Structures are given as structure tokens and as C-alpha cells.
C-alpha positions in Angstrom: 24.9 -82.0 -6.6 27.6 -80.7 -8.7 25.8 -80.3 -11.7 23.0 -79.0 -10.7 25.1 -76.2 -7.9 27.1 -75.3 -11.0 24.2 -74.9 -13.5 22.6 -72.2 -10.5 26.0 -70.7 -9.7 25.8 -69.9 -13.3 22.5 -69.0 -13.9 23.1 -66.2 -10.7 26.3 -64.9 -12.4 24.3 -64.8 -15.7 21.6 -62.5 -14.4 19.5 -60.3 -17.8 20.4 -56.4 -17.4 16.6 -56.2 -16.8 16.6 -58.3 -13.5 20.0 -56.1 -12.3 17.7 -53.1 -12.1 15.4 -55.5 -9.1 18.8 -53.9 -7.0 17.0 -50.7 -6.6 14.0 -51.4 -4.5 17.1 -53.1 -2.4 18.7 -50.2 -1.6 15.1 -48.8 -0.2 15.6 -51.9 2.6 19.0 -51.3 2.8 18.7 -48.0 4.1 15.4 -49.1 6.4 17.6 -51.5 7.6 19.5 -48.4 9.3 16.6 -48.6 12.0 16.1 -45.3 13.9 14.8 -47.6 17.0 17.9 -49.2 16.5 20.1 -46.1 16.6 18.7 -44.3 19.1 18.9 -47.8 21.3 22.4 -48.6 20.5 22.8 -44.5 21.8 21.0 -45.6 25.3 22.5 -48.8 25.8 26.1 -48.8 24.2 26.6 -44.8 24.3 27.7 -45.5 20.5 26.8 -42.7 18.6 27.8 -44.0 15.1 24.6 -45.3 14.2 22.7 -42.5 15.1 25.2 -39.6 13.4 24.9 -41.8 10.0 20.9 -41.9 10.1 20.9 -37.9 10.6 23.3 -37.5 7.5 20.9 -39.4 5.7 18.1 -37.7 6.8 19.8 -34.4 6.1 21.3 -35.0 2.9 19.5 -37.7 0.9 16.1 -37.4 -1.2 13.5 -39.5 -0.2 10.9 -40.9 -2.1 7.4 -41.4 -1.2 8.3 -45.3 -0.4 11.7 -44.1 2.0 9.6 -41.2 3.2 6.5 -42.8 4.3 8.7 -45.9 6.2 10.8 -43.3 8.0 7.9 -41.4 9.4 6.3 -44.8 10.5 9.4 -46.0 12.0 10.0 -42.4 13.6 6.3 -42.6 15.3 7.0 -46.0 16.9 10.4 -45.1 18.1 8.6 -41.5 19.7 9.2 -42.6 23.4 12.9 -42.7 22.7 13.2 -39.5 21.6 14.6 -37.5 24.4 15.9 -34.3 24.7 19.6 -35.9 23.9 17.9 -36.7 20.3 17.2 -32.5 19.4 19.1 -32.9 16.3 17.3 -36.0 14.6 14.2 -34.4 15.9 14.7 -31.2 13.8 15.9 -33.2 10.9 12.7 -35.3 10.6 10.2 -32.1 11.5 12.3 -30.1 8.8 12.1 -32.9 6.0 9.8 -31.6 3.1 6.0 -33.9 3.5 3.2 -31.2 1.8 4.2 -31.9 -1.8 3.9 -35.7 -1.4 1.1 -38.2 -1.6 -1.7 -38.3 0.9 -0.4 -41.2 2.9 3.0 -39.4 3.4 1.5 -36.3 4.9 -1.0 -38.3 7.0 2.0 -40.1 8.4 4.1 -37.0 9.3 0.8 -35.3 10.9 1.0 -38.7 13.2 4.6 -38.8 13.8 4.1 -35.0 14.5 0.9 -35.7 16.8 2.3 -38.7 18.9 5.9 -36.2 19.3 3.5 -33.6 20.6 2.0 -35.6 23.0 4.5 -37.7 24.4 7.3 -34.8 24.8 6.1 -31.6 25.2 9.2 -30.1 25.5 9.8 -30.3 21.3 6.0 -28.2 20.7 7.9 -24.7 20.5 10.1 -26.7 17.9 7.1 -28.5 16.1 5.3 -25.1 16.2 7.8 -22.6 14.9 8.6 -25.3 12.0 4.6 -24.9 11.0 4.2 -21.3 11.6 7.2 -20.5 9.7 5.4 -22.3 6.0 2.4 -19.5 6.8 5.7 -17.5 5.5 5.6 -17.2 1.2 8.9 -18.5 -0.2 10.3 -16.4 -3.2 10.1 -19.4 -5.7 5.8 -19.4 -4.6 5.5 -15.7 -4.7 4.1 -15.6 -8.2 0.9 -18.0 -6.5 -0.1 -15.4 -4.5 -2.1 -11.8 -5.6 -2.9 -9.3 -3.4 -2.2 -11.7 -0.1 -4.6 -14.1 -1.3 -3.0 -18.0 -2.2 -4.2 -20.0 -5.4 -6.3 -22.4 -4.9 -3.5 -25.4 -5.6 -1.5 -23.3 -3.0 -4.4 -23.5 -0.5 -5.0 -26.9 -0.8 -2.0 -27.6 0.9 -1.9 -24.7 3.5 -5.1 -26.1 4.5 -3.2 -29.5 5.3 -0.5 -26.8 7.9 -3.4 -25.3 9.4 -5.4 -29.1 9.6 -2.1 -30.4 12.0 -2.2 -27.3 13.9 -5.8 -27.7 14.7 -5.2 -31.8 15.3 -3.0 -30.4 17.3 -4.9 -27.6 19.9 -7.3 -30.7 20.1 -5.0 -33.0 21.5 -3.2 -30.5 23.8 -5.4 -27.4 24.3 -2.7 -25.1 26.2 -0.2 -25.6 22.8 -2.1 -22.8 21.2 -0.5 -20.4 23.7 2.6 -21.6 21.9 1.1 -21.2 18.8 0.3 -17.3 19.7 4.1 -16.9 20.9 5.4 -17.8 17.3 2.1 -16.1 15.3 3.5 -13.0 16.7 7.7 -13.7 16.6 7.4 -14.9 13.3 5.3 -11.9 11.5 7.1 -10.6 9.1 9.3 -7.2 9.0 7.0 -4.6 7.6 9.7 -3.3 4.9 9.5 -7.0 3.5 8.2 -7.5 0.1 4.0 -6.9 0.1 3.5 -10.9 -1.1 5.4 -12.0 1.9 3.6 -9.4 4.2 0.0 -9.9 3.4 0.6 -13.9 2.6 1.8 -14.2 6.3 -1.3 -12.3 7.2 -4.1 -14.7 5.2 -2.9 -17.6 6.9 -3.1 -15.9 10.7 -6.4 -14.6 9.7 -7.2 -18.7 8.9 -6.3 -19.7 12.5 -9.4 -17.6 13.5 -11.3 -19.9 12.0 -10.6 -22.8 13.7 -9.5 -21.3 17.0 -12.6 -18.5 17.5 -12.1 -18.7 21.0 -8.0 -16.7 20.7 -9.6 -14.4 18.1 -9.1 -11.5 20.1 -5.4 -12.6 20.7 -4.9 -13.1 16.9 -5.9 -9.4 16.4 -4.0 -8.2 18.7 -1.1 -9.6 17.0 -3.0 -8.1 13.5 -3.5 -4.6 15.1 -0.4 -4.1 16.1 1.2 -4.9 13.0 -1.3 -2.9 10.9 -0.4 0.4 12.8 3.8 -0.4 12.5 3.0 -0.6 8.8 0.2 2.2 9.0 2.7 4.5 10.9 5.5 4.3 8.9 3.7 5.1 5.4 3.2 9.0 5.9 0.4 10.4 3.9 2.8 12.9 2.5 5.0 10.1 1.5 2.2 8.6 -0.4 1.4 12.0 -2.2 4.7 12.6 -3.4 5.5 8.9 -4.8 2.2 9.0 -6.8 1.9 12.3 -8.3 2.2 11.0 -11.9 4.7 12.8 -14.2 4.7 13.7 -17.9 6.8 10.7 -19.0 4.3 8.2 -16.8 1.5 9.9 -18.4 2.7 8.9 -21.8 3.3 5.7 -21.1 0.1 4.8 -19.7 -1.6 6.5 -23.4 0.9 4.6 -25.4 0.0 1.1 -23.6 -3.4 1.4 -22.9 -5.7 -0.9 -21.1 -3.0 -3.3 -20.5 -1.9 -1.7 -17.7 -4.6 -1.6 -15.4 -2.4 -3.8 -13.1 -0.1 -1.1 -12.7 -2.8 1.4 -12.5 -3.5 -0.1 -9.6 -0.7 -0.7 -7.9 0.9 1.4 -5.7 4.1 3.0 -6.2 5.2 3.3 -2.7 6.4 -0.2 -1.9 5.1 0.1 1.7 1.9 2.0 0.6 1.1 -1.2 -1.6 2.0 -3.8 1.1 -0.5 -1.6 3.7 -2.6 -1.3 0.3 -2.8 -5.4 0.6 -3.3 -5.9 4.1 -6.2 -3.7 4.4 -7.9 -5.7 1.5 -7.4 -8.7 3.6 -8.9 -7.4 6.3 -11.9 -5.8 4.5 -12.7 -9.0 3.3 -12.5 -10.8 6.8 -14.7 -8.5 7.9 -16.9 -8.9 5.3 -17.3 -12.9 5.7 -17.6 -12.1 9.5 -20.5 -10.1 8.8 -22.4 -12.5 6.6 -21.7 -15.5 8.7 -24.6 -15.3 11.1 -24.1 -14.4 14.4 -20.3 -13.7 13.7 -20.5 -9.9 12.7 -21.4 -9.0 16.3 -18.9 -10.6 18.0 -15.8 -9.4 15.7 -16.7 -6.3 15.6 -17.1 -6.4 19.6 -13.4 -7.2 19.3 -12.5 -5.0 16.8 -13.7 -2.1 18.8 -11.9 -3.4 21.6 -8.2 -3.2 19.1 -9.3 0.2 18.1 -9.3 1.8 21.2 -6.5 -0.5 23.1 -3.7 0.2 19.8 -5.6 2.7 17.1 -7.0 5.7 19.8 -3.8 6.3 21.6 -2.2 6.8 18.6 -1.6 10.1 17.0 -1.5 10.3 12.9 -2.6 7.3 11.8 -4.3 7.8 8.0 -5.7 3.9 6.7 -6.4 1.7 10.0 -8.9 3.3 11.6 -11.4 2.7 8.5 -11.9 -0.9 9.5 -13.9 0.7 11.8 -15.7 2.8 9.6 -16.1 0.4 6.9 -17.2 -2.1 9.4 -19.8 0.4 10.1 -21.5 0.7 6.9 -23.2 -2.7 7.6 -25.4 -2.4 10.3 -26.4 0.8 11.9 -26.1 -0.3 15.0 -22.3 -0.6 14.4 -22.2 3.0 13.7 -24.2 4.1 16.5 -22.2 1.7 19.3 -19.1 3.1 17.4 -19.9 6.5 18.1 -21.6 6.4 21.9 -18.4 4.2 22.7 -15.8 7.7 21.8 -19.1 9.9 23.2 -18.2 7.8 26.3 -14.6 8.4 26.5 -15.0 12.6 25.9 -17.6 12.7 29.0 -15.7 11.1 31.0 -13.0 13.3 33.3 -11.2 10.5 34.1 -9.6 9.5 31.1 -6.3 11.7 29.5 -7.2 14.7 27.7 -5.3 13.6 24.7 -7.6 10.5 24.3 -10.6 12.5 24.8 -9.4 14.8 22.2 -8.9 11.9 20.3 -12.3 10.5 20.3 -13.9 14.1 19.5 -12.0 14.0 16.7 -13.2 10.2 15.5 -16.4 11.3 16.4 -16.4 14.6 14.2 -14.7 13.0 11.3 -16.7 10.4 11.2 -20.0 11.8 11.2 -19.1 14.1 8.3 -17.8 12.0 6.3 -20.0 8.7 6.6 -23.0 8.8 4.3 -24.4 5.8 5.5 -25.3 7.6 9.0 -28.6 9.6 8.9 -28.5 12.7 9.2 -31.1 12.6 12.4 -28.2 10.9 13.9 -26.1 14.0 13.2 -28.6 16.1 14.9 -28.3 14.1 17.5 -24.8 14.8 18.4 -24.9 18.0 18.0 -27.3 18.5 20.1 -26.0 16.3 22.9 -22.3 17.9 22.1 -24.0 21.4 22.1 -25.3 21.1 26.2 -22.3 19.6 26.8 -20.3 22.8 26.3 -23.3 25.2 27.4 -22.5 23.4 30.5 -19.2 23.3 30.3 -19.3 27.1 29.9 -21.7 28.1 33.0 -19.5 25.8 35.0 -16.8 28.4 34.0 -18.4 31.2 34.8 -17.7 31.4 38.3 -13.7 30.9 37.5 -11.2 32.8 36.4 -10.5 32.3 33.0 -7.5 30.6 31.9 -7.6 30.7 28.1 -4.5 28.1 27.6 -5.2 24.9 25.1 -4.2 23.3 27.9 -6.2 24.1 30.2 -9.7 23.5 28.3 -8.6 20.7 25.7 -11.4 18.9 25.6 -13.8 22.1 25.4 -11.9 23.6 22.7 -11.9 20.3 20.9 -15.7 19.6 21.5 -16.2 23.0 20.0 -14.1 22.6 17.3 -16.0 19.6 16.2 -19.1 21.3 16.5 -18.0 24.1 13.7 -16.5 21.0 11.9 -19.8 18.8 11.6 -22.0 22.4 11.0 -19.9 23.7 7.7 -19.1 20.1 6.3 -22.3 19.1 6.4 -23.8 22.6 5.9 -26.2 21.8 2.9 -27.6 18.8 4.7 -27.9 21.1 7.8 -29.3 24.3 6.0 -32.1 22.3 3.4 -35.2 22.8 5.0 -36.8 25.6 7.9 -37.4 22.2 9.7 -33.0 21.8 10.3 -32.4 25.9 10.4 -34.7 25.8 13.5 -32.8 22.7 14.8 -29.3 24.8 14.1 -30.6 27.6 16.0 -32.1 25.8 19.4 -27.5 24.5 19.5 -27.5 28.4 20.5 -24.2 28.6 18.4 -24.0 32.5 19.1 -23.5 31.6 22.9 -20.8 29.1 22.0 -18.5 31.7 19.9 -19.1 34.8 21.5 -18.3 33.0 25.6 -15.2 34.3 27.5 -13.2 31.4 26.6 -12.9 32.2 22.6 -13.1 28.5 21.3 -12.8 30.3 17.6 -9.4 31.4 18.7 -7.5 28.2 18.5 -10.0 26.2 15.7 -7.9 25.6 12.5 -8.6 28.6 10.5 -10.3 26.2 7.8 -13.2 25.6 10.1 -13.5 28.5 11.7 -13.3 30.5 8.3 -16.1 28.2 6.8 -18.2 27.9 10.2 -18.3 31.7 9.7 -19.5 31.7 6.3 -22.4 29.5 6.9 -23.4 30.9 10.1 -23.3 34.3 8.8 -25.1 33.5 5.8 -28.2 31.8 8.1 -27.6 34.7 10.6 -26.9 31.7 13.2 -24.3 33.7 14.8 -21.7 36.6 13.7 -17.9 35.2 13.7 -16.0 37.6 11.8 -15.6 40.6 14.0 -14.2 38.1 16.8 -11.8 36.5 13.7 -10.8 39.5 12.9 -9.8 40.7 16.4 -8.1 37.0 17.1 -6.0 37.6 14.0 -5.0 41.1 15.3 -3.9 39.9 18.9 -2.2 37.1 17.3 0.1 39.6 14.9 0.2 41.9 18.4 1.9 38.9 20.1 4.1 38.1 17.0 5.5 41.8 16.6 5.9 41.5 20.4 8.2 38.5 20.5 9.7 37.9 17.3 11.0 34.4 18.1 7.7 32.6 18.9 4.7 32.3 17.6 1.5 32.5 19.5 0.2 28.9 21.2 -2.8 29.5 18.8 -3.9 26.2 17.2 -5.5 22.9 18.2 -3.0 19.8 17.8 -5.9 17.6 16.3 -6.7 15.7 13.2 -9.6 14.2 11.3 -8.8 11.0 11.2 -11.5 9.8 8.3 -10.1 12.3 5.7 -9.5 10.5 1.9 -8.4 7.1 1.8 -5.4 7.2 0.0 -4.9 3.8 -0.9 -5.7 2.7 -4.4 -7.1 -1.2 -4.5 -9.0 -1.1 -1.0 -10.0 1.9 -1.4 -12.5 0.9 -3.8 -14.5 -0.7 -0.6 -14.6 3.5 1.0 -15.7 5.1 -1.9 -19.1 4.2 -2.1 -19.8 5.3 1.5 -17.8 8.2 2.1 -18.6 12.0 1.5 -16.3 14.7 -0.3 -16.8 18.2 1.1 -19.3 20.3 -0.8 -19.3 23.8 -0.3 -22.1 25.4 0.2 -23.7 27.9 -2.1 -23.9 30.9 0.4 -20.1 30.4 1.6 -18.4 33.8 1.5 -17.1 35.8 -1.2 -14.1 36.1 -2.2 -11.2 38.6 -0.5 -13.0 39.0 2.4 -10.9 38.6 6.0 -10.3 35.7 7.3 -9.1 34.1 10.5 -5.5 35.2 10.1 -5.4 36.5 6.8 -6.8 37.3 3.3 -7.7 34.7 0.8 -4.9 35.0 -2.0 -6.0 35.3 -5.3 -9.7 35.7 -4.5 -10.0 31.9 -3.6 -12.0 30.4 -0.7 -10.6 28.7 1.4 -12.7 26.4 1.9 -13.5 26.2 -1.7 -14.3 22.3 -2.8 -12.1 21.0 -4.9 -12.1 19.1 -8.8 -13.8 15.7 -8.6 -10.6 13.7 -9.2 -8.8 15.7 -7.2 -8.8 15.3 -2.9 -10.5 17.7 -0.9 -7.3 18.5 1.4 -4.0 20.4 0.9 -0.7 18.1 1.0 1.5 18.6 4.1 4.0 19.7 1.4 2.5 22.3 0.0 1.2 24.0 3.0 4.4 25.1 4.5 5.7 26.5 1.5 4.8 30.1 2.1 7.1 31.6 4.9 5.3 34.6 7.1 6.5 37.8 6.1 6.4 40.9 8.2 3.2 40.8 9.6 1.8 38.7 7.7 0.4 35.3 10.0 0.3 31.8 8.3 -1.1 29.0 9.7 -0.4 25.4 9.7 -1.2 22.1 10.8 -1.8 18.6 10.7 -3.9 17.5 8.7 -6.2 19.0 6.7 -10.0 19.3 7.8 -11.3 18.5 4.6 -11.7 22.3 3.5 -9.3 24.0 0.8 -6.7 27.0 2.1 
């Protein structure tokens, strides 16, 4: 026994360097052997907490390979019915540990571990939740994966494997998707955040859609409202002033050529570009909505529902209301349901004046500028919007006439809209005796010459260019009742210095140009630039409020490259003097001043 205990003694002590590195794999069942069943009993039983604070500073500090990883998650789904509210910390520290960047088998196992958590202590689901929504969120070191909010494809390959557990998930335990809309919306980034984290966000809450159709319409309302925060907050003005090029950009772009069509095409404004983004996203989800059978109808259902819930009440906004009209330019009957929904909201008495304004407006703006609506549908509406205020105006007879904004918003708007729609679209209108004949049975004459002087308080762009084209087709005679307008409101300027006459509708066009650069492309080929029209007055003659400086029209079209409106900047710049009246406003109607 000697010999033969001393020759294996020796041969032990005597180990080859190679066989020393067999130690490693050791160290794997080493620390296995630190058993989270074991901890968290000897926590239950013995109150010793020892065990259990060494097993989280492992978890917490050490790397794991795929081998220590895919043990621990095992272990950790087995030991699930231990895992009490007591056990938050170890909890966190396993939900937190990094699993998409390993093997297959490792992330199946942390989906399980994640599953059997779920089910067996619902309490930990907000935790399990927030830890998944939060990777929707694009890291700095990923940023460069992602272009124009959309992920490579090696980058959605494994968001697919977040948004597969969250699924597995809502299957398991239907009502956890209420949690899931609780953190969508607490989680969404700050809008001033950079546009890759923005728009990445967005792409992966648009994904949930697809496997949770049924909270759609909760989803957008979570999209909707962030749109318009981001929508609001980039002024059009803003927009014009950060990209007017410069001499200096000018020479740059020569010097580098094609190159830089990736700058070209990004916007300068930094919110402008994330809005920019997000609006491409959406285009396109609309877009696959539309071509997935049976799924256009129902989106844009919703859509419309968002629009007038978040998008009609609000005043000013410039970019998210064309989901609307680009969701239009599929189907006619988009268009049409689009257009009878805001007809709906200005006939009806019950709903604030400021809505109803609203929808006049949409309605307007939109059949001006939308050349995929025929133009019988045009007629249409002016027609229908035409006996609307003939009635409106023989209801008044028999009243006495309160000429306040106030008091006859919606009428003043209606007509307004009428003028609008008649001079934008004047050479569509005017091209045949068939559409004169239609112009003249909307009894326009009536309209303009009534007690209630709807031509007093139109934006003097319309009312100028209304004039010119109804004039020109003898329709109706506007200028003598312009021209007396403009000399009652001088009379009540000279009369009280410090105020100006309550003269001018509060309204806007909400379709005029799209100003942003990369989605943008999707408008263009179904939107219309004003045109004058060949018969539009001459030059110098009176105007509502003034003379046309310089012998310009005011409703002159502009270049091709440039917009057909005036910047908010620019129109303030010239002050009244003496009697001299100027008018401002919004936004611009789509006619040059």
C-alpha cells in the first residue's frame, strides 16, 4: 500500500500545466454550488442572509458565460415559488442581467424563468415589464444601427426576441398588457431627446400593434399624443428660419457635391428632423395597413377617431394632421368619410364654436389642396356649404343683427371657406360654361352683399382674390363693399388710437406646405400649389385694407421652388403708419400679400 499510495500521491502533486487548466470548468460548479434554492431557503428557515447577499454580488458584479448563464436561469425558474416579495433585490438582478446577445438556449431560458415569474407572482409584472419596455429605448453605443427610426436587420433580429416574451407573455396573462400600456406611455421618450432615440422608441410601439391589434387604438393614443407634443413645439416659423440656406452653406454644398445628399436631407432644426422621422414611421405604417387586406379600414377608423379626440381641438398644429390626408390619398372613400365626418361637426349646434371653426377649416384646406379628390366632389361641398349659409342668412333676417365674430363664428367661417375653395381652385372652377353655371346657381352675390358682411372679417388674401375671380366671371361685385370695410376700419382706428378694430377671423388652413424635408416626399405628389388665375386683377388696384405695394398681387403665385405662403416673420415687419391699415394673421391661406 505504501508504494503504490506514494507513486499516486506523486503522480497528483506532478500534475502537466495542461491538466491544471481542467480547474476552470471547476470554478463554473463552484459557483453553481452557491445554489439560489439554497439561499433563499437558508433566508426562510435560518433568517441567515449571508448566503443570499453573496449570490446577488455575484449576480451583480460577475460576467457570466453562456454555461454560468444558462444554469442560473434554470436554477432561478425552479426556485420561482420562493421568490417573494422579501426577494425584490435578487429579482431585479436576474431580470436586469444582459440574455439578447447570447446563444439561443440562454434567451429561451430567461423567456422561461421570466414566464414562470410572471405567472406565479404577479406582483414583479410592472418590474418584468418596465425592464422590457425600457430595451424598445436605443442606447447611444446602437445608435449608428438605426436610420431614420428604422433598426438593421441584425438589430431586429433581436428586438423581435423582446417583443416575442412580451407577446408569450399577454398569452399567458391577458390583463398584463394593461401594464404593458402603463409603461408604453411612461417610458416614451422626452421629445427634445436625440431623433434616433425618439423615432427608435416609436418603431418598436408601432410593433406591439402587430401582435396586440386588439389595444391598437390605445397604442395610438399613446402615438397621438406624442406626435402633437413634438408637432407643437416645432413652430413653422422656427422651421423657416433654421433652414433658410446662407451664402457660406451654399458654397459648401457646390464644393462637395453629391456627397451630401444625406445632409441635404436632413433637417437642420433638431426637433424638426426628429418630427421629420416620426412622421416617416408613421407614413409607412399606414402604408402596410393599407395593403394588408382588410386592415386599412379599421386603422384608419381609428385614426380618425385620434384626429378628432387630440389633432381637432388643437389650434396651430402644421405636420400631424397629414396622416389624415395622406391616409386619404388611398381610397376615396377615405377622403369622402374624412370630409362628411368635419361636415358633421360644423352642422351640428351642439358642439363648441371653436371646433366647428375648426372642422371648416380642415374641410376648406383640404379640398383645395388635395388633388386626388375630384373636383365633382368639390362641387359638392360647395353646394351643400352654399344652402347652409343661405339658410343661415334667412334665419337672420327676422333678428337684429349683431355683426360680432363672436356671435356668427361658424357663419363667418363657413363663408370664409367658401371664398377660400372658389379663388384656390378658380381655374378648375372657371374651365368650362358647364362649372360657371354651377358657380352661379351658389348665388355668391347673395352671400357677400347680406346684412351680416361675411367679407368684413375674411383674411384680406381671400377676400382680395375671391374678388378678383368673381369680378372677372361677373359672379358677384366685392370691391365697392372692400372698399367701404377698409374705410370703416381706418374710421374706427382714427377713432380709438389704442385698438384696432375686431376685424379678422382667428382661423388657419391647416393643409398649407409640408415643411418637412424626408416625409415630405410622400405629400408631394398629391398635393396642389396655388395657381393664380389668368383674369386675377391688375395690379395697384384697392384692396381689402390697402393698395398692393409695388404693383404686386397679392395673391400672386409664387416661384416653383419657392412656398406659396408668406413667413410669420416677414409679415409683421411693416408697422401701420398714419392711416395706413395692415393686416395680419395666422397663417397664410396659400395666397401671396
Amino acid at each position: 500500500m505504501s508504494a503504490a499510495t506514494a507513486k499516486s500521491r506523486l503522480s497528483s502533486i506532478l500534475k502537466s500545466p495542461s491538466q491544471d487548466t481542467k480547474n476552470i470548468p471547476r470554478n463554473k460548479v463552484r459557483f453553481s454550488a452557491l445554489s439560489i434554492e439554497t439561499a433563499l431557503q437558508d433566508v426562510l428557515d435560518n433568517s441567515r442572509l449571508s448566503t443570499y447577499e453573496e449570490l446577488c454580488q455575484k449576480l451583480r458584479e460577475e460576467d457570466f458565460d453562456d454555461d454560468q448563464f444558462l444554469e442560473t436561469f434554470i436554477e432561478a425558474k425552479q426556485s420561482v415559488p420562493l421568490m417573494n416579495v422579501h426577494f425584490t433585490m435578487l429579482v431585479e438582478l436576474l431580470l436586469s442581467m444582459p440574455w439578447l446577445d447570447r446563444g439561443e438556449t440562454c434567451i429561451e431560458a430567461y423567456k422561461n424563468f421570466v414566464i414562470e415569474l410572471s405567472i406565479v407572482h404577479k406582483n414583479f409584472c410592472p418590474m418584468t415589464i418596465t425592464k422590457l419596455v425600457q430595451m424598445f429605448i436605443p442606447t447611444v453605443a446602437a445608435k449608428d444601427q438605426w436610420k431614420h427610426g428604422v433598426p438593421s436587420e441584425a438589430l431586429q433580429k433581436k428586438l423581435a426576441e423582446v417583443h416575442d416574451l412580451v407577446m408569450r407573455l399577454m398569452n399567458v396573462i391577458p390583463m398584463i398588457f394593461d401594464v404593458v400600456l402603463t409603461q408604453l406611455r411612461k417610458t416614451f421618450p422626452y421629445h427634445k431627446k436625440p431623433a434616433y432615440e425618439v423615432t427608435g422608441y416609436l418603431f418598436n410601439v408601432l410593433k406591439v400593434t402587430q401582435y396586440a391589434s386588439i389595444y391598437c387604438d390605445e397604442v395610438l393614443d399613446i402615438v397621438f399624443h406624442q406626435l402633437l407634443l413634438l408637432d407643437v413645439n416645432v413652430p413653422r416659423s422656427e422651421i423657416e428660419a433654421a433652414e433658410e440656406p446662407d451664402e457660406e452653406m451654399l458654397f459648401e454644398m457646390d464644393a462637395n457635391g453629391a456627397d451630401e445628399e444625406e445632409q441635404c436631407t436632413t433637417m437642420k432644426h433638431p426637433l424638426a428632423e426628429t418630427l421629420d422621422c416620426f412622421m416617416g414611421l408613421m407614413f409607412d405604417y399606414i402604408e402596410q395597413s393599407v395593403k394588408s387586406e382588410g386592415q386599412g379600414d379599421r386603422l384608419f377608423k381609428m385614426m380618425l377617431k385620434q384626429f378628432e379626440t387630440h389633432v381637432l381641438p388643437t389650434h396651430n398644429t402644421d405636420h400631424v394632421q397629414f396622416l389624415l390626408f395622406y391616409f386619404s390619398s388611398f381610397k376615396m372613400a377615405y377622403g369622402e368619410h374624412f370630409i362628411s365626418s368635419l361636415w358633421k361637426n360644423v352642422s351640428n349646434p351642439t358642439i363648441s364654436p371653436t371646433v366647428r371653426q375648426s372642422s371648416v377649416g380642415y374641410i376648406a384646406s383640404l379640398l383645395a389642396r388635395a388633388n386626388f379628390i375630384p373636383l365633382s366632389h368639390l362641387k359638392s361641398m360647395l353646394q351643400e356649404m352654399s344652402q347652409w349659409v343661405h339658410s343661415y342668412i334667412q334665419r337672420s333676417d327676422s333678428m337684429n343683427y349683431n355683426q360680432s365674430i363672436k356671435a356668427h363664428l361658424v357663419f363667418y367661417s363657413v363663408c370664409q371657406a367658401i371664398f377660400y375653395m372658389v379663388a384656390f381652385r378658380s381655374k378648375h372652377l372657371t374651365a368650362s360654361a358647364k362649372n360657371l353655371a354651377f358657380l352661379q346657381s351658389l348665388q355668391l352675390s347673395s352671400i357677400v352683399t347680406c346684412p351680416l358682411n361675411p367679407l368684413r372679417v375674411c383674411l384680406p388674401t381671400v377676400a382680395t382674390a375671391f374678388a378678383g375671380v368673381t369680378r372677372a366671371y361677373q359672379l358677384a361685385y366685392c370691391h365697392t363693399i372692400l372698399e367701404r370695410n377698409a374705410r370703416r376700419k381706418l374710421a374706427t382706428v382714427y377713432k380709438n388710437s389704442s385698438q384696432l378694430p375686431e376685424d379678422c377671423l382667428d382661423t388657419f388652413f391647416p393643409f398649407d406646405p409640408y415643411m418637412l424635408i424626408k416625409s415630405g416626399q410622400r405629400i408631394e405628389p398629391f398635393y396642389l400649389q396655388y395657381q393664380a388665375h389668368e383674369m386675377d386683377e391688375e395690379p395697384g388696384e384697392s384692396m381689402a385694407g390697402g393698395v398692393a405695394g409695388n404693383g404686386r398681387k397679392r395673391y400672386e403665385s409664387l416661384s416653383e421652388d419657392v412656398d406659396d405662403f408668406i413667413p410669420e416673420s416677414k409679415r409683421h415687419k411693416h408697422q401701420p403708419v398714419d392711416g395706413e391699415f395692415t393686416y395680419s394673421y395666422g397663417v397664410s391661406p396659400g395666397f401671396q400679400s
